[in-house]
Short mmCIF file of the C-alpha atoms (twelve columns), coordinates in Angstrom:
data_MODEL
# 
_entry.id   MODEL 
# 
loop_
_atom_site.group_PDB 
_atom_site.id 
_atom_site.type_symbol 
_atom_site.label_atom_id 
_atom_site.label_alt_id 
_atom_site.label_comp_id 
_atom_site.label_asym_id 
_atom_site.label_seq_id 
_atom_site.Cartn_x 
_atom_site.Cartn_y 
_atom_site.Cartn_z 
_atom_site.pdbx_PDB_model_num 
ATOM 1   C CA . UNK A 1   26.041  -65.708 -22.846 1 
ATOM 2   C CA . UNK A 2   27.150  -67.850 -25.787 1 
ATOM 3   C CA . UNK A 3   24.744  -67.343 -28.698 1 
ATOM 4   C CA . UNK A 4   27.059  -68.406 -31.484 1 
ATOM 5   C CA . UNK A 5   29.248  -71.475 -31.102 1 
ATOM 6   C CA . UNK A 6   31.123  -73.910 -33.339 1 
ATOM 7   C CA . UNK A 7   29.700  -77.422 -33.496 1 
ATOM 8   C CA . UNK A 8   31.932  -80.253 -32.310 1 
ATOM 9   C CA . UNK A 9   31.143  -83.621 -33.875 1 
ATOM 10  C CA . UNK A 10  27.868  -82.143 -35.082 1 
ATOM 11  C CA . UNK A 11  26.832  -80.861 -31.648 1 
ATOM 12  C CA . UNK A 12  26.734  -77.195 -30.562 1 
ATOM 13  C CA . UNK A 13  26.579  -76.485 -26.843 1 
ATOM 14  C CA . UNK A 14  25.435  -73.081 -25.615 1 
ATOM 15  C CA . UNK A 15  26.576  -72.027 -22.139 1 
ATOM 16  C CA . UNK A 16  25.695  -69.228 -19.726 1 
ATOM 17  C CA . UNK A 17  22.450  -68.282 -21.486 1 
ATOM 18  C CA . UNK A 18  20.678  -65.656 -19.364 1 
ATOM 19  C CA . UNK A 19  17.377  -63.796 -19.748 1 
ATOM 20  C CA . UNK A 20  16.610  -60.841 -17.459 1 
ATOM 21  C CA . UNK A 21  12.989  -60.233 -18.400 1 
ATOM 22  C CA . UNK A 22  10.392  -62.637 -17.027 1 
ATOM 23  C CA . UNK A 23  7.968   -64.242 -19.458 1 
ATOM 24  C CA . UNK A 24  7.416   -67.113 -21.855 1 
ATOM 25  C CA . UNK A 25  10.148  -67.856 -24.418 1 
ATOM 26  C CA . UNK A 26  11.247  -70.212 -27.167 1 
ATOM 27  C CA . UNK A 27  14.719  -70.393 -28.673 1 
ATOM 28  C CA . UNK A 28  15.536  -70.660 -32.365 1 
ATOM 29  C CA . UNK A 29  18.732  -72.325 -33.597 1 
ATOM 30  C CA . UNK A 30  20.124  -71.976 -37.093 1 
ATOM 31  C CA . UNK A 31  23.243  -73.154 -38.895 1 
ATOM 32  C CA . UNK A 32  24.780  -72.156 -42.191 1 
ATOM 33  C CA . UNK A 33  23.414  -74.365 -44.912 1 
ATOM 34  C CA . UNK A 34  21.025  -76.264 -42.607 1 
ATOM 35  C CA . UNK A 35  17.425  -75.827 -41.603 1 
ATOM 36  C CA . UNK A 36  16.633  -74.153 -38.282 1 
ATOM 37  C CA . UNK A 37  15.139  -75.621 -35.132 1 
ATOM 38  C CA . UNK A 38  12.858  -74.148 -32.482 1 
ATOM 39  C CA . UNK A 39  12.833  -75.166 -28.825 1 
ATOM 40  C CA . UNK A 40  9.789   -75.921 -26.763 1 
ATOM 41  C CA . UNK A 41  8.326   -73.039 -24.769 1 
ATOM 42  C CA . UNK A 42  9.810   -72.316 -21.354 1 
ATOM 43  C CA . UNK A 43  9.117   -69.804 -18.599 1 
ATOM 44  C CA . UNK A 44  11.470  -67.258 -17.009 1 
ATOM 45  C CA . UNK A 45  10.214  -66.195 -13.589 1 
ATOM 46  C CA . UNK A 46  11.189  -63.205 -11.459 1 
ATOM 47  C CA . UNK A 47  14.296  -63.382 -9.286  1 
ATOM 48  C CA . UNK A 48  14.146  -62.668 -5.547  1 
ATOM 49  C CA . UNK A 49  12.168  -59.602 -4.459  1 
ATOM 50  C CA . UNK A 50  14.446  -56.561 -4.422  1 
ATOM 51  C CA . UNK A 51  12.495  -53.297 -4.321  1 
ATOM 52  C CA . UNK A 52  9.093   -51.620 -4.633  1 
ATOM 53  C CA . UNK A 53  7.848   -49.316 -7.373  1 
ATOM 54  C CA . UNK A 54  4.722   -47.197 -7.745  1 
ATOM 55  C CA . UNK A 55  2.858   -48.619 -10.734 1 
ATOM 56  C CA . UNK A 56  0.028   -46.073 -10.447 1 
ATOM 57  C CA . UNK A 57  1.292   -42.801 -9.010  1 
ATOM 58  C CA . UNK A 58  -1.003  -40.590 -6.922  1 
ATOM 59  C CA . UNK A 59  -2.754  -37.927 -8.980  1 
ATOM 60  C CA . UNK A 60  -4.040  -34.423 -8.244  1 
ATOM 61  C CA . UNK A 61  -7.158  -34.597 -6.116  1 
ATOM 62  C CA . UNK A 62  -9.559  -32.471 -4.037  1 
ATOM 63  C CA . UNK A 63  -9.775  -32.338 -0.253  1 
ATOM 64  C CA . UNK A 64  -12.201 -34.968 1.022   1 
ATOM 65  C CA . UNK A 65  -12.332 -36.812 -2.318  1 
ATOM 66  C CA . UNK A 66  -10.901 -40.323 -2.887  1 
ATOM 67  C CA . UNK A 67  -7.699  -40.357 -4.961  1 
ATOM 68  C CA . UNK A 68  -8.704  -41.852 -8.304  1 
ATOM 69  C CA . UNK A 69  -7.361  -43.987 -9.898  1 
ATOM 70  C CA . UNK A 70  -6.289  -45.971 -6.859  1 
ATOM 71  C CA . UNK A 71  -2.582  -45.853 -6.040  1 
ATOM 72  C CA . UNK A 72  -0.829  -49.179 -6.756  1 
ATOM 73  C CA . UNK A 73  2.640   -50.489 -5.908  1 
ATOM 74  C CA . UNK A 74  4.545   -53.521 -7.262  1 
ATOM 75  C CA . UNK A 75  7.095   -55.807 -5.651  1 
ATOM 76  C CA . UNK A 76  9.824   -56.345 -8.252  1 
ATOM 77  C CA . UNK A 77  13.179  -58.078 -8.576  1 
ATOM 78  C CA . UNK A 78  16.429  -56.277 -9.383  1 
ATOM 79  C CA . UNK A 79  15.522  -56.360 -13.094 1 
ATOM 80  C CA . UNK A 80  12.082  -54.796 -12.584 1 
ATOM 81  C CA . UNK A 81  10.088  -58.009 -13.011 1 
ATOM 82  C CA . UNK A 82  6.908   -58.080 -10.929 1 
ATOM 83  C CA . UNK A 83  6.796   -60.900 -8.360  1 
ATOM 84  C CA . UNK A 84  3.751   -62.569 -9.912  1 
ATOM 85  C CA . UNK A 85  4.036   -65.536 -7.552  1 
ATOM 86  C CA . UNK A 86  3.628   -63.360 -4.442  1 
ATOM 87  C CA . UNK A 87  0.071   -62.982 -3.157  1 
ATOM 88  C CA . UNK A 88  0.874   -62.925 0.552   1 
ATOM 89  C CA . UNK A 89  3.193   -59.976 1.240   1 
ATOM 90  C CA . UNK A 90  1.738   -56.908 2.932   1 
ATOM 91  C CA . UNK A 91  2.677   -53.369 1.863   1 
ATOM 92  C CA . UNK A 92  2.271   -50.243 3.994   1 
ATOM 93  C CA . UNK A 93  1.638   -46.716 2.715   1 
ATOM 94  C CA . UNK A 94  2.631   -43.601 4.684   1 
ATOM 95  C CA . UNK A 95  2.958   -39.889 3.995   1 
ATOM 96  C CA . UNK A 96  6.476   -39.004 2.914   1 
ATOM 97  C CA . UNK A 97  5.938   -35.236 2.742   1 
ATOM 98  C CA . UNK A 98  2.833   -33.291 3.691   1 
ATOM 99  C CA . UNK A 99  1.629   -29.839 4.734   1 
ATOM 100 C CA . UNK A 100 1.162   -29.111 8.428   1 
ATOM 101 C CA . UNK A 101 -1.771  -31.137 9.724   1 
ATOM 102 C CA . UNK A 102 -1.945  -33.291 6.599   1 
ATOM 103 C CA . UNK A 103 -2.949  -36.880 7.331   1 
ATOM 104 C CA . UNK A 104 -4.954  -39.683 5.759   1 
ATOM 105 C CA . UNK A 105 -8.645  -39.403 6.604   1 
ATOM 106 C CA . UNK A 106 -10.327 -42.183 8.575   1 
ATOM 107 C CA . UNK A 107 -11.198 -45.146 6.355   1 
ATOM 108 C CA . UNK A 108 -8.263  -44.711 3.978   1 
ATOM 109 C CA . UNK A 109 -6.661  -48.006 2.927   1 
ATOM 110 C CA . UNK A 110 -2.996  -47.702 3.938   1 
ATOM 111 C CA . UNK A 111 -2.156  -51.437 4.271   1 
ATOM 112 C CA . UNK A 112 -2.772  -53.871 1.432   1 
ATOM 113 C CA . UNK A 113 -1.913  -57.484 0.635   1 
ATOM 114 C CA . UNK A 114 -0.401  -57.960 -2.802  1 
ATOM 115 C CA . UNK A 115 -2.115  -59.995 -5.499  1 
ATOM 116 C CA . UNK A 116 0.358   -61.381 -8.036  1 
ATOM 117 C CA . UNK A 117 2.906   -58.918 -6.708  1 
ATOM 118 C CA . UNK A 118 0.652   -55.846 -6.934  1 
ATOM 119 C CA . UNK A 119 -0.906  -53.927 -4.016  1 
ATOM 120 C CA . UNK A 120 -3.809  -51.531 -4.518  1 
ATOM 121 C CA . UNK A 121 -4.524  -48.750 -2.033  1 
ATOM 122 C CA . UNK A 122 -8.148  -47.678 -2.379  1 
ATOM 123 C CA . UNK A 123 -10.178 -45.065 -0.517  1 
ATOM 124 C CA . UNK A 124 -7.180  -42.779 0.047   1 
ATOM 125 C CA . UNK A 125 -8.540  -39.430 1.247   1 
ATOM 126 C CA . UNK A 126 -6.672  -36.299 2.369   1 
ATOM 127 C CA . UNK A 127 -8.538  -33.353 3.887   1 
ATOM 128 C CA . UNK A 128 -5.810  -30.710 4.142   1 
ATOM 129 C CA . UNK A 129 -4.872  -28.902 0.927   1 
ATOM 130 C CA . UNK A 130 -1.215  -28.779 -0.053  1 
ATOM 131 C CA . UNK A 131 1.573   -30.767 -1.686  1 
ATOM 132 C CA . UNK A 132 2.163   -34.382 -0.688  1 
ATOM 133 C CA . UNK A 133 4.263   -37.414 -1.569  1 
ATOM 134 C CA . UNK A 134 3.809   -41.027 -0.451  1 
ATOM 135 C CA . UNK A 135 6.191   -43.789 0.613   1 
ATOM 136 C CA . UNK A 136 5.466   -47.514 0.409   1 
ATOM 137 C CA . UNK A 137 7.296   -50.159 2.453   1 
ATOM 138 C CA . UNK A 138 7.199   -53.957 2.605   1 
ATOM 139 C CA . UNK A 139 5.747   -54.997 5.948   1 
ATOM 140 C CA . UNK A 140 6.563   -58.661 5.330   1 
ATOM 141 C CA . UNK A 141 10.178  -58.416 4.143   1 
ATOM 142 C CA . UNK A 142 11.614  -55.115 5.456   1 
ATOM 143 C CA . UNK A 143 14.837  -55.651 3.472   1 
ATOM 144 C CA . UNK A 144 12.913  -54.950 0.253   1 
ATOM 145 C CA . UNK A 145 13.736  -51.343 -0.658  1 
ATOM 146 C CA . UNK A 146 10.897  -48.849 -0.197  1 
ATOM 147 C CA . UNK A 147 9.657   -46.456 -2.912  1 
ATOM 148 C CA . UNK A 148 8.708   -42.782 -2.866  1 
ATOM 149 C CA . UNK A 149 5.976   -41.371 -5.093  1 
ATOM 150 C CA . UNK A 150 5.986   -38.205 -7.134  1 
ATOM 151 C CA . UNK A 151 4.699   -35.009 -5.518  1 
ATOM 152 C CA . UNK A 152 0.996   -34.375 -6.011  1 
ATOM 153 C CA . UNK A 153 -1.441  -31.640 -5.024  1 
ATOM 154 C CA . UNK A 154 -4.573  -31.782 -2.911  1 
ATOM 155 C CA . UNK A 155 -6.710  -28.772 -3.825  1 
ATOM 156 C CA . UNK A 156 -9.392  -27.171 -1.620  1 
ATOM 157 C CA . UNK A 157 -12.965 -28.383 -1.977  1 
ATOM 158 C CA . UNK A 158 -15.819 -25.998 -2.761  1 
ATOM 159 C CA . UNK A 159 -16.286 -22.822 -0.706  1 
ATOM 160 C CA . UNK A 160 -18.386 -23.542 2.370   1 
ATOM 161 C CA . UNK A 161 -17.766 -20.874 5.003   1 
ATOM 162 C CA . UNK A 162 -16.283 -17.506 5.925   1 
ATOM 163 C CA . UNK A 163 -13.894 -17.289 8.867   1 
ATOM 164 C CA . UNK A 164 -12.531 -14.254 10.698  1 
ATOM 165 C CA . UNK A 165 -8.816  -15.001 10.708  1 
ATOM 166 C CA . UNK A 166 -8.105  -11.646 12.369  1 
ATOM 167 C CA . UNK A 167 -10.647 -10.284 14.840  1 
ATOM 168 C CA . UNK A 168 -11.308 -6.530  15.116  1 
ATOM 169 C CA . UNK A 169 -9.756  -4.719  18.072  1 
ATOM 170 C CA . UNK A 170 -11.191 -5.770  21.427  1 
ATOM 171 C CA . UNK A 171 -11.490 -2.084  22.385  1 
ATOM 172 C CA . UNK A 172 -11.897 0.991   20.230  1 
ATOM 173 C CA . UNK A 173 -12.471 4.732   20.493  1 
ATOM 174 C CA . UNK A 174 -15.606 6.348   19.126  1 
ATOM 175 C CA . UNK A 175 -14.958 7.881   15.718  1 
ATOM 176 C CA . UNK A 176 -11.485 6.320   15.419  1 
ATOM 177 C CA . UNK A 177 -10.645 3.457   13.061  1 
ATOM 178 C CA . UNK A 178 -10.034 0.139   14.778  1 
ATOM 179 C CA . UNK A 179 -6.340  -0.357  15.414  1 
ATOM 180 C CA . UNK A 180 -6.785  -3.948  14.278  1 
ATOM 181 C CA . UNK A 181 -9.005  -4.325  11.234  1 
ATOM 182 C CA . UNK A 182 -10.815 -7.635  10.561  1 
ATOM 183 C CA . UNK A 183 -9.498  -10.125 7.997   1 
ATOM 184 C CA . UNK A 184 -11.899 -12.661 6.475   1 
ATOM 185 C CA . UNK A 185 -10.996 -15.924 4.721   1 
ATOM 186 C CA . UNK A 186 -13.174 -18.025 2.432   1 
ATOM 187 C CA . UNK A 187 -12.737 -21.724 3.301   1 
ATOM 188 C CA . UNK A 188 -14.020 -25.151 2.358   1 
ATOM 189 C CA . UNK A 189 -15.615 -27.427 4.948   1 
ATOM 190 C CA . UNK A 190 -12.153 -28.703 5.991   1 
ATOM 191 C CA . UNK A 191 -10.744 -25.255 6.746   1 
ATOM 192 C CA . UNK A 192 -8.723  -24.896 3.532   1 
ATOM 193 C CA . UNK A 193 -8.590  -21.337 2.187   1 
ATOM 194 C CA . UNK A 194 -9.948  -21.075 -1.376  1 
ATOM 195 C CA . UNK A 195 -6.760  -19.543 -2.747  1 
ATOM 196 C CA . UNK A 196 -8.079  -19.579 -6.319  1 
ATOM 197 C CA . UNK A 197 -10.839 -17.049 -5.522  1 
ATOM 198 C CA . UNK A 198 -9.894  -13.449 -6.277  1 
ATOM 199 C CA . UNK A 199 -13.275 -12.347 -7.638  1 
ATOM 200 C CA . UNK A 200 -15.960 -12.631 -4.956  1 
ATOM 201 C CA . UNK A 201 -16.603 -9.780  -2.533  1 
ATOM 202 C CA . UNK A 202 -17.120 -9.731  1.232   1 
ATOM 203 C CA . UNK A 203 -19.390 -7.176  2.911   1 
ATOM 204 C CA . UNK A 204 -19.054 -6.397  6.608   1 
ATOM 205 C CA . UNK A 205 -21.896 -5.080  8.768   1 
ATOM 206 C CA . UNK A 206 -22.602 -4.517  12.446  1 
ATOM 207 C CA . UNK A 207 -23.631 -7.665  14.242  1 
ATOM 208 C CA . UNK A 208 -26.421 -8.176  16.756  1 
ATOM 209 C CA . UNK A 209 -24.711 -6.153  19.512  1 
ATOM 210 C CA . UNK A 210 -24.725 -2.379  19.717  1 
ATOM 211 C CA . UNK A 211 -26.825 0.306   18.069  1 
ATOM 212 C CA . UNK A 212 -24.407 2.507   16.096  1 
ATOM 213 C CA . UNK A 213 -23.994 2.207   12.360  1 
ATOM 214 C CA . UNK A 214 -20.742 0.695   11.209  1 
ATOM 215 C CA . UNK A 215 -18.667 3.225   9.320   1 
ATOM 216 C CA . UNK A 216 -15.624 2.980   7.089   1 
ATOM 217 C CA . UNK A 217 -14.250 4.090   3.752   1 
ATOM 218 C CA . UNK A 218 -15.217 0.751   2.280   1 
ATOM 219 C CA . UNK A 219 -17.378 -1.908  3.941   1 
ATOM 220 C CA . UNK A 220 -16.946 -4.246  0.985   1 
ATOM 221 C CA . UNK A 221 -13.677 -5.920  -0.017  1 
ATOM 222 C CA . UNK A 222 -12.744 -8.225  -2.891  1 
ATOM 223 C CA . UNK A 223 -11.109 -11.489 -2.015  1 
ATOM 224 C CA . UNK A 224 -7.446  -11.811 -2.945  1 
ATOM 225 C CA . UNK A 225 -6.394  -15.445 -3.023  1 
ATOM 226 C CA . UNK A 226 -9.371  -16.245 -0.821  1 
ATOM 227 C CA . UNK A 227 -8.669  -13.531 1.780   1 
ATOM 228 C CA . UNK A 228 -10.366 -10.143 2.262   1 
ATOM 229 C CA . UNK A 229 -8.864  -7.384  4.428   1 
ATOM 230 C CA . UNK A 230 -11.235 -4.626  5.492   1 
# 
């Protein structure tokens, strides 16, 4: 761009002036020994849509709880200017990486129409604890490059139940320790093990079948990362 030129017959012509950032501008001209001049205001708009970016990345959340703040994605040109004039394109959100079984819960907003180039995905809920990332694509103009979010964690919800992850031996001999000892896990309502719990204790007792007293060197075990082995 020519920002300094020599006047010819009192007239200076500026060529190839380019601005890469969209917005409202004025230009100021000055000459040695003369007063300056300011142009009228003019607008620089975004170039053609080029790629997507996550404006609001997903944040750490809890299983069964809506991701807050809502994840947002922008349609931008090659210079990163948001396509403010686009309120019709549709963006789609999918899981890029996820733990086994991880999926959006029913009712999650995974398709959104942009408003002034910005799409907001509300009510995103994940029930399976683990590490995730998201990918957003343009469902209207597939040539627009997709974007991948940062990794984020979904932590277990509050403890809700105990589950026998390893059953005791199906058969046993009187007076002899079970060949297969029970293992108990503390889980939330979605089946996520409460891996942060290494303080609570689990006590095992005979159930409603049989008459003999349950014996063992220790009928109580402390959870280790949400799991107790008798």
